[in-house]
Coordinates of C-alpha atoms in Angstrom, one line a residue:
Chain A
M216 CA -58.5 67.7 39.9
R217 CA -58.9 65.2 37.1
I218 CA -62.4 66.4 36.6
F219 CA -61.3 69.9 36.7
G220 CA -58.6 69.0 34.1
K221 CA -61.2 67.5 31.8
L222 CA -63.3 70.5 32.3
L223 CA -60.4 72.7 31.5
R224 CA -59.6 70.7 28.4
C225 CA -63.3 70.8 27.4
S226 CA -63.4 74.5 27.6
V227 CA -60.0 75.1 26.1
L228 CA -60.3 72.8 23.2
P229 CA -63.1 74.7 21.5
I230 CA -61.1 77.8 21.9
L231 CA -58.1 76.2 20.5
M232 CA -60.1 74.9 17.6
A233 CA -61.6 78.3 17.0
I234 CA -58.2 79.8 16.5
P235 CA -57.8 78.7 12.9
L236 CA -61.2 80.1 12.2
A237 CA -60.2 83.4 13.8
A238 CA -57.1 83.3 11.8
S239 CA -59.1 83.6 8.6
A240 CA -59.6 87.2 9.6
E241 CA -55.9 87.6 8.9
P242 CA -55.2 89.0 5.5
I243 CA -55.4 86.7 2.5
V244 CA -51.9 86.3 1.2
I245 CA -51.5 86.2 -2.6
G246 CA -48.2 84.9 -3.9
H247 CA -47.3 86.3 -7.3
S248 CA -44.4 84.8 -9.3
Q249 CA -43.7 86.9 -12.3
P250 CA -41.0 86.7 -15.0
N251 CA -39.2 90.0 -15.0
L252 CA -40.1 93.3 -13.4
G253 CA -38.0 95.0 -16.1
W254 CA -40.7 94.2 -18.8
P255 CA -43.1 97.1 -19.1
Y256 CA -46.3 95.2 -19.2
I257 CA -45.3 92.9 -16.4
A258 CA -44.3 95.8 -14.2
A259 CA -47.5 97.7 -15.0
F260 CA -49.6 94.6 -14.2
S261 CA -47.7 93.9 -10.9
N262 CA -48.2 97.5 -9.8
A263 CA -51.9 97.5 -10.8
L264 CA -52.4 94.2 -8.9
E265 CA -50.8 95.6 -5.7
A266 CA -52.9 98.8 -6.0
A267 CA -56.1 96.8 -6.5
A268 CA -55.2 94.6 -3.5
K269 CA -54.7 97.6 -1.4
N270 CA -58.2 98.9 -2.3
A271 CA -59.7 95.5 -1.6
G272 CA -58.3 95.6 2.0
D273 CA -57.1 92.6 4.1
V274 CA -55.2 91.3 1.1
E275 CA -51.4 91.0 1.0
V276 CA -49.6 90.5 -2.3
V277 CA -46.1 89.0 -2.2
T278 CA -44.4 89.5 -5.6
L279 CA -41.3 87.7 -6.6
S280 CA -39.5 88.5 -9.9
A281 CA -37.6 85.8 -11.7
D282 CA -35.5 88.4 -13.5
G283 CA -35.8 86.5 -16.8
D284 CA -34.3 83.4 -15.3
I285 CA -36.3 80.1 -15.7
A286 CA -34.5 78.5 -12.7
K287 CA -35.3 81.4 -10.5
Q288 CA -39.0 81.3 -11.3
S289 CA -39.0 77.7 -10.1
T290 CA -37.3 78.6 -6.8
D291 CA -39.6 81.7 -6.5
I292 CA -42.6 79.4 -6.7
A293 CA -41.1 77.0 -4.2
S294 CA -40.5 79.7 -1.7
L295 CA -44.1 81.0 -2.1
V296 CA -45.3 77.4 -1.5
N297 CA -43.1 77.3 1.7
R298 CA -44.7 80.5 2.8
K299 CA -48.1 78.8 2.5
V300 CA -49.7 81.6 0.5
N301 CA -53.5 81.2 0.2
V302 CA -53.4 81.4 -3.5
L303 CA -50.6 81.4 -6.1
L304 CA -50.6 83.7 -9.1
V305 CA -48.1 82.8 -11.8
T306 CA -47.1 84.7 -14.9
S307 CA -45.0 82.2 -16.6
L308 CA -41.6 83.1 -18.1
D309 CA -41.4 79.8 -20.1
A310 CA -44.7 78.0 -20.8
N311 CA -43.1 74.5 -20.4
A312 CA -40.3 75.1 -17.9
V313 CA -42.7 76.3 -15.2
A314 CA -44.7 73.1 -15.1
P315 CA -42.7 71.1 -12.5
A316 CA -42.8 74.0 -10.0
L317 CA -46.6 74.3 -10.6
K318 CA -47.0 70.6 -9.9
Q319 CA -45.3 71.1 -6.5
A320 CA -47.5 73.9 -5.6
H321 CA -50.6 71.9 -6.7
D322 CA -49.5 68.9 -4.6
A323 CA -49.1 71.2 -1.6
G324 CA -52.8 72.1 -2.0
I325 CA -52.4 75.7 -3.1
P326 CA -54.8 76.9 -5.7
I327 CA -53.0 78.3 -8.8
L328 CA -54.2 81.0 -11.1
A329 CA -52.2 81.5 -14.2
V330 CA -52.1 85.1 -15.2
S331 CA -51.0 87.1 -18.2
N332 CA -48.6 84.5 -19.7
E333 CA -50.3 81.1 -20.0
P334 CA -48.4 77.9 -19.2
A335 CA -48.3 75.0 -21.7
K336 CA -50.7 72.1 -21.9
V337 CA -48.6 69.9 -19.6
A338 CA -49.2 72.3 -16.8
Q339 CA -53.0 72.8 -17.3
D340 CA -54.0 70.0 -14.9
F341 CA -52.3 71.8 -12.0
L342 CA -54.2 75.1 -12.6
A343 CA -57.4 76.3 -11.1
G344 CA -57.7 78.5 -14.2
F345 CA -56.2 81.3 -16.3
S346 CA -57.0 85.0 -16.3
G347 CA -55.4 87.4 -18.7
P348 CA -54.9 88.8 -22.2
D349 CA -54.6 86.3 -25.0
D350 CA -51.8 86.8 -27.6
Y351 CA -53.6 84.6 -30.1
V352 CA -56.7 86.8 -29.9
Q353 CA -54.5 89.9 -30.3
G354 CA -53.2 88.4 -33.5
R355 CA -56.8 87.8 -34.6
L356 CA -57.9 91.4 -33.8
A357 CA -54.8 92.7 -35.7
A358 CA -56.0 90.7 -38.7
E359 CA -59.4 92.3 -38.5
L360 CA -57.8 95.8 -38.3
L361 CA -55.6 95.2 -41.3
N362 CA -58.4 93.6 -43.3
E363 CA -60.5 96.7 -42.6
A364 CA -57.6 99.1 -43.3
L365 CA -56.7 97.5 -46.6
A366 CA -60.3 96.7 -47.7
G367 CA -59.5 93.0 -47.8
K368 CA -56.7 93.0 -50.3
G369 CA -52.9 93.6 -50.6
N370 CA -49.6 92.3 -49.3
I371 CA -48.5 92.6 -45.7
A372 CA -45.3 91.8 -43.8
I373 CA -44.9 91.1 -40.0
I374 CA -42.4 92.7 -37.7
E375 CA -42.2 90.0 -35.1
G376 CA -41.1 89.9 -31.4
S377 CA -38.3 87.7 -30.2
P378 CA -38.0 84.5 -32.2
G379 CA -39.5 81.4 -30.6
Q380 CA -41.3 83.3 -27.8
S381 CA -44.8 82.0 -27.2
T382 CA -46.0 85.6 -27.5
T383 CA -44.5 86.0 -30.9
L384 CA -45.8 82.6 -32.2
A385 CA -49.3 83.1 -30.9
R386 CA -49.7 86.6 -32.4
T387 CA -48.5 85.4 -35.8
Q388 CA -50.8 82.4 -35.7
G389 CA -53.8 84.4 -34.7
L390 CA -53.2 86.8 -37.6
K391 CA -52.9 84.0 -40.1
D392 CA -55.9 82.1 -38.8
R393 CA -58.2 85.1 -38.7
L394 CA -57.2 86.3 -42.2
A395 CA -58.0 82.8 -43.5
E396 CA -61.4 82.8 -41.7
L397 CA -62.3 86.2 -43.1
K398 CA -61.4 84.8 -46.6
S399 CA -59.3 88.0 -46.9
G400 CA -57.4 88.7 -50.0
I401 CA -54.5 89.8 -47.9
T402 CA -51.2 87.9 -48.4
I403 CA -48.4 87.7 -45.9
I404 CA -45.2 88.1 -47.9
G405 CA -42.6 88.4 -45.2
A406 CA -41.9 88.1 -41.5
Q407 CA -38.8 89.2 -39.7
T408 CA -37.8 89.6 -36.0
A409 CA -37.1 92.9 -34.4
D410 CA -36.7 91.5 -30.8
W411 CA -39.2 94.1 -29.5
N412 CA -36.5 96.7 -30.2
P413 CA -37.7 99.7 -32.2
V414 CA -34.1 100.4 -33.5
K415 CA -34.2 96.9 -35.2
A416 CA -37.8 97.5 -36.3
K417 CA -36.5 100.5 -38.3
D418 CA -33.8 98.3 -40.0
V419 CA -36.5 95.7 -40.8
A420 CA -38.9 98.3 -42.1
Q421 CA -36.2 99.7 -44.4
A422 CA -35.4 96.2 -45.6
F423 CA -39.1 95.6 -46.3
L424 CA -39.2 98.7 -48.5
T425 CA -36.2 97.5 -50.4
A426 CA -37.5 93.9 -50.8
Y427 CA -41.2 94.6 -51.6
S428 CA -41.3 98.3 -52.6
D429 CA -44.7 99.1 -54.1
D430 CA -46.0 95.6 -53.4
L431 CA -46.1 96.4 -49.6
A432 CA -49.5 97.6 -48.5
G433 CA -49.5 96.9 -44.7
V434 CA -47.4 95.8 -41.7
F435 CA -48.4 94.0 -38.5
A436 CA -45.9 95.0 -35.8
Q437 CA -46.1 92.8 -32.7
D438 CA -45.6 95.7 -30.3
D439 CA -46.6 99.4 -30.5
N440 CA -43.0 100.7 -30.2
S441 CA -41.9 98.7 -33.3
G442 CA -45.1 99.8 -35.1
A443 CA -44.5 103.5 -34.5
A444 CA -40.8 103.1 -35.5
A445 CA -41.7 101.3 -38.7
A446 CA -44.4 103.9 -39.5
E447 CA -41.7 106.7 -39.1
V448 CA -39.6 104.9 -41.7
F449 CA -42.4 104.6 -44.2
K450 CA -43.3 108.3 -43.7
A451 CA -39.7 109.4 -44.2
A452 CA -39.6 107.3 -47.4
G453 CA -42.8 109.0 -48.7
R454 CA -44.8 105.8 -48.1
S455 CA -47.4 106.9 -45.6
D456 CA -49.9 104.8 -47.6
I457 CA -48.5 101.6 -45.9
K458 CA -51.0 100.8 -43.1
V459 CA -49.3 99.8 -39.9
V460 CA -51.1 97.9 -37.1
G461 CA -49.5 97.4 -33.7
T462 CA -50.6 95.8 -30.5
G463 CA -50.6 96.7 -26.8
G464 CA -52.6 100.0 -26.6
T465 CA -49.6 101.6 -25.0
I466 CA -49.2 105.4 -24.5
N467 CA -46.8 105.4 -27.4
G468 CA -49.1 103.4 -29.6
L469 CA -52.1 105.7 -28.9
K470 CA -50.0 108.7 -29.6
A471 CA -48.9 107.2 -33.0
I472 CA -52.6 106.7 -33.9
K473 CA -53.5 110.2 -33.0
E474 CA -50.6 111.5 -35.1
G475 CA -51.9 109.5 -38.0
L476 CA -48.7 107.4 -38.2
V477 CA -50.3 104.1 -37.2
Y478 CA -53.7 102.8 -38.3
G479 CA -54.6 100.8 -35.2
T480 CA -53.6 98.8 -32.2
V481 CA -55.2 96.2 -29.8
E482 CA -55.9 97.2 -26.2
Q483 CA -54.1 95.2 -23.5
S484 CA -55.0 96.9 -20.2
P485 CA -52.8 96.1 -17.1
A486 CA -55.6 97.5 -14.9
K487 CA -58.3 95.3 -16.3
D488 CA -55.9 92.4 -16.2
A489 CA -55.1 93.0 -12.6
E490 CA -58.7 93.6 -11.4
Q491 CA -59.9 90.4 -12.9
A492 CA -56.9 88.4 -11.6
L493 CA -57.5 89.8 -8.1
K494 CA -61.2 89.0 -8.2
F495 CA -60.5 85.4 -9.2
A496 CA -57.6 85.0 -6.8
L497 CA -59.8 86.0 -3.8
A498 CA -62.5 83.6 -5.0
L499 CA -60.0 80.8 -5.1
A500 CA -58.7 81.7 -1.7
K501 CA -62.2 81.3 -0.3
G502 CA -62.5 77.9 -1.9
E503 CA -64.8 79.0 -4.7
S504 CA -64.2 77.9 -8.3
L505 CA -63.9 80.1 -11.4
P506 CA -66.7 80.7 -13.9
E507 CA -64.5 79.3 -16.7
K508 CA -61.2 77.6 -16.9
R509 CA -59.9 80.3 -19.3
N510 CA -61.0 83.9 -18.6
V511 CA -59.6 86.2 -21.3
I512 CA -59.8 89.9 -20.4
P513 CA -61.7 92.2 -22.8
M514 CA -59.4 93.5 -25.5
A515 CA -60.6 96.3 -27.9
K516 CA -59.6 97.3 -31.4
I517 CA -58.3 100.9 -31.3
T518 CA -58.2 103.2 -34.3
A519 CA -58.4 106.9 -34.9
G520 CA -62.2 106.6 -34.5
N521 CA -62.2 105.6 -30.8
V522 CA -58.7 106.4 -29.6
D523 CA -59.9 109.1 -27.3
Q524 CA -61.7 106.6 -25.2
F525 CA -58.4 105.0 -24.1
K526 CA -56.0 106.7 -21.8
G527 CA -52.9 104.4 -22.3
E528 CA -51.8 102.8 -19.0
W529 CA -48.2 101.7 -19.9
Chain B
M292 CA 11.0 85.1 -41.7
S293 CA 10.7 84.4 -45.4
T294 CA 10.3 87.3 -47.8
S295 CA 6.9 86.1 -49.0
V296 CA 5.5 86.2 -45.5
K297 CA 7.1 89.6 -44.9
R298 CA 5.5 90.9 -48.1
R299 CA 2.1 89.5 -47.0
R300 CA 2.4 91.1 -43.7
L301 CA 3.3 94.4 -45.4
L302 CA 0.2 94.0 -47.6
G303 CA -1.8 93.2 -44.5
R304 CA -0.9 96.6 -43.1
F305 CA -3.1 98.1 -45.8
I306 CA -5.7 95.6 -46.7
S307 CA -6.9 93.3 -43.9
P308 CA -8.6 90.0 -44.8
I309 CA -11.9 91.3 -43.3
W310 CA -12.0 94.0 -46.0
M311 CA -11.7 91.3 -48.7
V312 CA -14.5 89.4 -47.0
L313 CA -16.6 92.6 -47.1
I314 CA -16.0 93.0 -50.8
A315 CA -16.8 89.3 -51.3
V316 CA -20.1 89.5 -49.3
V317 CA -21.2 92.6 -51.1
I318 CA -20.6 90.9 -54.5
I319 CA -22.5 87.8 -53.4
A320 CA -25.3 89.9 -52.0
A321 CA -25.6 91.8 -55.2
F322 CA -25.8 88.6 -57.1
I323 CA -28.5 87.0 -55.0
S324 CA -30.7 90.1 -54.8
D325 CA -30.9 92.6 -57.5
R326 CA -32.3 95.1 -55.0
F327 CA -29.4 95.0 -52.7
L328 CA -27.3 97.7 -54.5
S329 CA -30.1 100.3 -54.6
P330 CA -29.1 103.6 -53.1
Y331 CA -31.8 103.4 -50.5
N332 CA -30.6 100.0 -49.4
M333 CA -27.0 101.0 -49.3
V334 CA -28.0 103.8 -46.8
T335 CA -29.9 101.2 -44.8
V336 CA -26.9 99.0 -44.5
L337 CA -24.6 101.8 -43.5
Q338 CA -27.1 103.1 -40.9
Q339 CA -27.9 99.6 -39.6
G340 CA -24.3 99.1 -38.5
V341 CA -23.8 102.4 -36.6
V342 CA -25.4 101.7 -33.2
T343 CA -23.6 98.4 -32.7
G344 CA -20.5 99.8 -34.5
I345 CA -19.9 102.6 -32.1
V346 CA -20.1 100.2 -29.2
A347 CA -17.8 97.8 -31.0
L348 CA -15.1 100.5 -31.6
G349 CA -14.8 101.1 -27.9
M350 CA -14.7 97.4 -27.1
T351 CA -12.0 97.0 -29.8
V352 CA -9.7 99.3 -27.9
V353 CA -10.4 97.6 -24.6
L354 CA -9.7 94.2 -26.2
I355 CA -6.5 95.3 -27.8
G356 CA -5.4 96.1 -24.2
G357 CA -6.3 92.5 -23.4
Q358 CA -9.6 93.0 -21.6
F359 CA -13.3 92.6 -22.2
D360 CA -15.9 95.2 -21.6
L361 CA -19.3 93.5 -21.4
S362 CA -21.0 96.3 -19.5
T363 CA -21.4 98.2 -22.8
G364 CA -24.9 96.9 -23.5
A365 CA -26.1 98.2 -20.1
I366 CA -24.4 101.5 -20.7
V367 CA -26.2 101.9 -24.0
M368 CA -29.5 101.3 -22.3
M369 CA -28.6 103.6 -19.4
A370 CA -27.6 106.4 -21.7
A371 CA -30.7 106.1 -23.9
V372 CA -33.0 106.1 -20.8
M373 CA -31.1 109.1 -19.3
A374 CA -31.4 111.1 -22.5
L375 CA -35.1 110.4 -22.7
V376 CA -35.8 111.1 -19.1
I377 CA -34.0 114.4 -19.3
G378 CA -36.3 115.1 -22.2
P379 CA -34.4 117.2 -24.8
S380 CA -37.0 119.8 -25.6
D381 CA -34.9 123.0 -25.7
P382 CA -31.2 123.9 -26.2
A383 CA -30.3 123.6 -22.6
S384 CA -31.9 120.2 -22.1
I385 CA -30.5 119.0 -25.4
A386 CA -27.0 119.8 -24.1
L387 CA -27.8 118.1 -20.8
A388 CA -29.2 115.0 -22.6
I389 CA -26.0 114.6 -24.5
I390 CA -23.4 115.6 -21.8
L391 CA -24.8 113.8 -18.8
P392 CA -25.0 110.3 -20.4
L393 CA -21.5 110.8 -21.9
M394 CA -20.1 111.8 -18.5
S395 CA -21.9 108.9 -16.8
G396 CA -20.5 106.5 -19.5
A397 CA -17.0 107.9 -18.8
F398 CA -17.5 107.5 -15.1
I399 CA -18.7 103.9 -15.3
G400 CA -15.8 103.2 -17.7
A401 CA -13.4 104.6 -15.1
V402 CA -14.8 102.4 -12.4
N403 CA -14.5 99.4 -14.7
G404 CA -11.0 100.3 -15.6
L405 CA -9.8 100.7 -12.0
V406 CA -11.5 97.5 -10.9
V407 CA -9.8 95.6 -13.7
Y408 CA -6.3 97.3 -13.8
K409 CA -5.9 98.6 -10.2
A410 CA -7.7 95.8 -8.3
R411 CA -6.7 93.3 -10.9
A412 CA -10.1 91.8 -11.2
N413 CA -11.0 89.5 -14.1
S414 CA -12.6 91.9 -16.7
I415 CA -15.3 89.5 -17.9
V416 CA -16.6 89.0 -14.4
A417 CA -16.2 92.6 -13.3
T418 CA -17.9 94.1 -16.3
I419 CA -20.7 91.5 -16.3
G420 CA -21.2 92.6 -12.6
M421 CA -21.3 96.2 -13.7
Q422 CA -23.9 95.2 -16.3
F423 CA -26.2 93.7 -13.7
F424 CA -25.8 96.7 -11.5
L425 CA -26.7 99.1 -14.2
F426 CA -29.7 97.0 -15.5
G427 CA -30.9 96.8 -11.9
A428 CA -30.4 100.5 -11.2
V429 CA -32.1 101.7 -14.4
L430 CA -35.0 99.3 -14.3
A431 CA -35.7 100.2 -10.7
G432 CA -35.3 103.9 -11.5
V433 CA -38.0 103.7 -14.2
S434 CA -40.1 101.0 -12.5
G435 CA -39.6 98.8 -15.6
Q436 CA -41.8 101.1 -17.7
H437 CA -41.4 102.5 -21.2
V438 CA -39.4 105.7 -21.3
R439 CA -40.3 108.4 -23.7
T440 CA -39.9 112.1 -24.6
D441 CA -43.1 113.4 -26.1
N442 CA -41.9 116.9 -27.1
M443 CA -38.5 116.1 -28.4
A444 CA -36.8 119.1 -30.0
A445 CA -36.0 118.8 -33.7
G446 CA -32.3 119.5 -32.8
F447 CA -32.1 116.3 -30.8
S448 CA -34.1 114.0 -33.1
G449 CA -32.0 115.3 -35.9
L450 CA -28.9 113.8 -34.3
A451 CA -29.8 110.4 -35.7
N452 CA -32.5 111.2 -38.2
A453 CA -31.1 114.2 -40.2
K454 CA -29.4 113.5 -43.5
L455 CA -26.6 115.1 -45.4
F456 CA -26.4 114.2 -49.1
G457 CA -29.0 111.5 -48.4
I458 CA -26.8 109.8 -45.7
P459 CA -27.8 110.0 -42.0
L460 CA -25.5 112.0 -39.8
P461 CA -24.5 109.1 -37.5
V462 CA -22.9 107.4 -40.5
Y463 CA -20.5 110.4 -41.0
L464 CA -19.8 110.4 -37.3
F465 CA -19.0 106.7 -37.4
V466 CA -16.5 107.3 -40.2
V467 CA -14.9 110.1 -38.2
L468 CA -14.7 108.0 -35.1
V469 CA -13.0 105.2 -37.1
V470 CA -10.4 107.5 -38.6
V471 CA -9.7 109.3 -35.3
L472 CA -9.4 106.0 -33.4
S473 CA -7.2 104.5 -36.1
V474 CA -4.8 107.5 -35.8
V475 CA -4.9 107.3 -32.0
M476 CA -4.1 103.6 -31.9
D477 CA -1.5 103.8 -34.7
R478 CA 0.3 107.0 -34.2
T479 CA 0.1 108.1 -30.5
V480 CA 2.0 107.0 -27.4
F481 CA -1.4 106.1 -25.8
G482 CA -2.1 103.7 -28.7
R483 CA 1.3 102.1 -28.7
H484 CA 1.0 101.6 -24.9
V485 CA -2.4 99.9 -25.3
Y486 CA -0.9 97.4 -27.8
G487 CA 2.0 96.9 -25.4
I488 CA -0.2 96.2 -22.4
G489 CA -2.3 93.8 -24.4
G490 CA 0.8 92.1 -25.7
D491 CA 2.4 91.7 -22.3
E492 CA 1.1 93.6 -19.3
E493 CA 4.0 92.7 -17.0
A494 CA 6.6 93.6 -19.5
S495 CA 4.8 96.9 -20.1
R496 CA 4.8 97.6 -16.4
R497 CA 8.5 96.9 -16.1
A498 CA 9.1 99.1 -19.1
G499 CA 7.6 102.0 -17.2
I500 CA 4.3 102.2 -19.0
R501 CA 1.6 103.6 -16.7
V502 CA -0.6 100.5 -17.1
V503 CA -3.4 101.5 -14.7
W504 CA -3.8 105.0 -16.3
T505 CA -3.6 103.8 -19.9
G506 CA -5.8 100.7 -19.3
T507 CA -8.4 102.7 -17.4
L508 CA -8.6 105.1 -20.2
T509 CA -9.5 102.3 -22.6
F510 CA -12.5 101.5 -20.5
V511 CA -13.4 105.3 -20.2
L512 CA -13.3 105.4 -24.0
S513 CA -15.5 102.3 -24.3
G514 CA -18.0 103.6 -21.7
M515 CA -18.3 107.0 -23.5
L516 CA -18.8 105.4 -27.0
A517 CA -21.4 103.0 -25.6
A518 CA -23.2 106.1 -24.1
L519 CA -23.0 107.8 -27.4
S520 CA -24.7 104.9 -29.1
G521 CA -27.4 105.1 -26.4
I522 CA -27.9 108.8 -27.2
F523 CA -28.4 107.9 -30.9
I524 CA -31.0 105.3 -29.9
A525 CA -32.9 107.9 -27.9
S526 CA -32.7 110.3 -30.9
L527 CA -33.7 107.6 -33.4
V528 CA -36.8 106.3 -31.7
G529 CA -37.8 108.6 -28.9
N530 CA -39.5 105.9 -27.0
V531 CA -37.9 102.7 -25.6
D532 CA -38.7 99.6 -23.6
P533 CA -35.4 99.7 -21.6
S534 CA -35.3 95.9 -21.3
A535 CA -35.3 95.6 -25.2
I536 CA -32.2 97.7 -25.8
G537 CA -29.7 96.2 -23.4
G538 CA -28.4 93.5 -25.7
Y539 CA -25.7 95.3 -27.7
A540 CA -22.6 94.0 -25.9
F541 CA -22.6 90.6 -27.5
P542 CA -23.3 91.6 -31.2
A543 CA -20.6 94.2 -30.8
L544 CA -18.1 91.7 -29.4
T545 CA -18.9 89.4 -32.3
A546 CA -17.9 92.2 -34.7
V547 CA -14.7 92.9 -32.8
V548 CA -13.7 89.3 -33.0
L549 CA -14.8 89.0 -36.6
G550 CA -12.6 92.0 -37.4
G551 CA -9.6 90.0 -36.2
T552 CA -8.9 91.6 -32.8
S553 CA -7.1 89.0 -30.8
L554 CA -9.0 87.7 -27.8
S555 CA -5.8 87.7 -25.8
G556 CA -5.0 91.3 -26.7
G557 CA -2.2 93.1 -28.4
M558 CA -3.6 92.8 -31.9
G559 CA -6.5 94.4 -33.8
R560 CA -7.6 97.6 -35.5
P561 CA -10.6 99.8 -35.2
S562 CA -10.9 100.0 -39.0
D563 CA -11.1 96.2 -39.2
T564 CA -13.9 96.2 -36.6
A565 CA -15.7 98.7 -38.8
A566 CA -15.4 96.4 -41.8
A567 CA -16.7 93.5 -39.7
I568 CA -19.7 95.6 -38.7
L569 CA -20.4 96.1 -42.3
V570 CA -20.0 92.4 -43.1
I571 CA -22.6 91.6 -40.5
A572 CA -24.9 94.4 -41.6
V573 CA -24.7 93.2 -45.3
I574 CA -25.4 89.6 -44.4
N575 CA -28.3 90.5 -42.1
N576 CA -29.7 92.9 -44.6
V577 CA -29.6 90.6 -47.6
M578 CA -31.2 87.8 -45.7
T579 CA -33.9 90.1 -44.4
I580 CA -34.6 91.3 -48.0
L581 CA -34.8 87.7 -49.1
N582 CA -37.0 86.9 -46.1
Y583 CA -34.8 84.1 -44.7
Q584 CA -36.0 83.2 -41.3
Y585 CA -34.1 83.8 -38.1
P586 CA -32.7 80.3 -37.6
I587 CA -31.1 80.5 -41.1
Q588 CA -29.7 84.0 -40.3
L589 CA -28.2 82.7 -37.1
L590 CA -26.7 79.7 -38.9
V591 CA -25.0 81.8 -41.5
Q592 CA -23.7 84.2 -38.9
G593 CA -22.3 81.3 -36.9
V594 CA -20.5 79.9 -40.0
V595 CA -19.0 83.2 -40.9
L596 CA -17.8 83.9 -37.3
A597 CA -16.4 80.4 -36.8
G598 CA -14.7 80.5 -40.2
A599 CA -13.1 83.9 -39.5
V600 CA -11.8 82.8 -36.1
A601 CA -10.4 79.6 -37.5
F602 CA -8.7 81.6 -40.3
Y603 CA -7.2 84.1 -37.9
S604 CA -5.7 81.5 -35.6
L605 CA -4.3 79.6 -38.6
R606 CA -2.8 82.8 -39.9
R607 CA -1.2 83.6 -36.6
V608 CA 0.5 80.3 -36.5
E609 CA 1.8 80.9 -40.0
L610 CA 3.0 84.4 -39.2
A611 CA 4.6 83.5 -35.9
P612 CA 8.2 84.5 -35.9

C-alpha cells in the first residue's frame, strides 16, 4: 500500500505541477486603472484598448475608473493587485499621488506599464515602462506649426488647459523650449487658462483681442475645442489672419482645419496608443522586457495639406 | 430703530452695496487698463457673465427660500449635451433642442424640490446627489466622448451668437430675466412666500403658505434656468467635452453670495446677483487683459468674496432690529 501510495504521489505530483503550466492557457488578465471615463481621450483610449484586446484573443481587460478621485485610483490599483492581474496598466490621474499605489503593485511582483498619462519621477522605479503620447512633444510640435504659419516671427498667446495640470504645464514647456531651439522670432506675450472649456476659451480670445489687438499674430490652444472656439471669435472680429494651432487631432479639430478656421493641430490617436499599449502589456505578461523604457507613440503635425489622411477618432 | 439706519435701509432698497462695488471696480479697471472701456471689451464683459449669470439667478431664488441647488452645474451640462445630441438642423429639431432640455431641467428641479421640501432632505446633500446622478447618466449616455452638431442651423447658433446693435442676444435675455425675476420676487404672492419660507419655514407653514408647492417651484425655476444656460453653451460652441462644462454651480453660488443673498435664506435680490456677476466678470476680464496669472486671479477673487461676506454680516448686525 505504501509503495502504491508513493507511486500514486509520483504520478499525481507531475500532474499537479503541470496545472499552473496548463493555467497559462487561461486568458491573460490586464488590469487597467484609469482616471476618469468621462474624459473623452481616456474613454476613447479605454474603448480602443478593449477592442484591440478582443481582436488579440485570450486577453481579458479589467478597467476601473477613478472618476477623477485620487484616493479612488489608489484603491482601484489595490483591488487589481488583489485580483492578481498578469500586468497592470495605469493612466495616472495625478503624477505624484499615484506613486504609493504603484509601489504596492510593484512589491506584489506585478509588472506595471504606465500609459497615456505618465507618473512622476518618484514612481519611475516601480515601472516596467511607459507607452503613450507625450504632452511635452505635443507642445514642441505646436511650436513648429506656429513657427511655420508665422514664418518665424510675431507675437503669440496661449489658451491653456486647467492650471497646474501636468498636461497643461508640459504642453506650455514644450512650446517654449522648441521655439527657443528653433531660434524663432516668435514671442509669447500672454497665457491664460480656459479649463478645457470652449465657452471660457471664447472669453479669453476676446480678452486677447482687447489686450493685444494688432500685435497678436497667433494662438496656441491646448485642446482642439478651445482652438476652434477662439478661431470663431477671431473670425467674427474680422481677424482671420490670426493663426490658431490646437492639439489633439480630434474630429472637431480636423473639421476646423478643413473649414480654414484653424491652421493646424497635433495628432493624438487613441487607436495607436491602445495598440502599442496592448503589445507591450502582452510582452510584459510573458515576462519579456520593453524595447525602451519610454515609448512615445507617433504623433503627426496636421495642417490643411495632409488633413485628409486623418479620420479623427475622438 | 434710529432714523439714520432707517434712511440707510430705505436707500438700500434702491442702491445695494454691490452696485457701488460694481461702479468702483469699473473705475479701477478703467484706470489700470486703458483698453478696458473699449466698446468691444464692454460687450465681452457683458457676454462673459451671461452663462454663469443665468444659473446664478435661479440659485438666488432657491437660496432666498433658504435652500441650495448644487445640481445646476450638472443640469447645464445635461442640457447642452441634449441640445447637441438632438442636433438642431431644421425648425422642428431646433424647437425640440430648446423645449426638451428646458422640460428636463424643470423635471429635475421638481424632483429636487420634492426631495428637499416634501421629504425634508438636506438640500446640499440632495442636490449634490442629483449632480452625481446626472453626471453619471450623461457621461454613460455619450460614452464620455465629445458631443457635437455638425450641421447646426443658423437659427440655433444665432441664439447665442447673433447680435442686435452690436450686443449679443443672450445679454438682452439676461436683462429681461433679471427684470422679470425682480418683479416676481418683489411684487407677487409667490415671491413674498419664498422670502417668508426662507425667513422662517415653520412660521410660514403655520401661516398657511403652501411651503412644498412654493419651495418646489423655486427648484423648478432653477432647473429651467440652468437648462437655458446649457442651451446657450450648445449654441455658442456647437461642440463640447461634457466633462469640461459641468463646473458652473460653484461660480454661480459665489456670485449669489457676493450679491448679498443670505446663506440662511430670507434675504437677497436677483438684481444684486446680476451686479455681482458683473463684478466678477469685470475683475476676471481686466486681469486677463493684463495677463495676470491664475493664482493671482484666484487670490483677488478670494479677497473680494471674503470682504463682501464680512461686510454683509457686519451690516446685518448693525441693521438688526
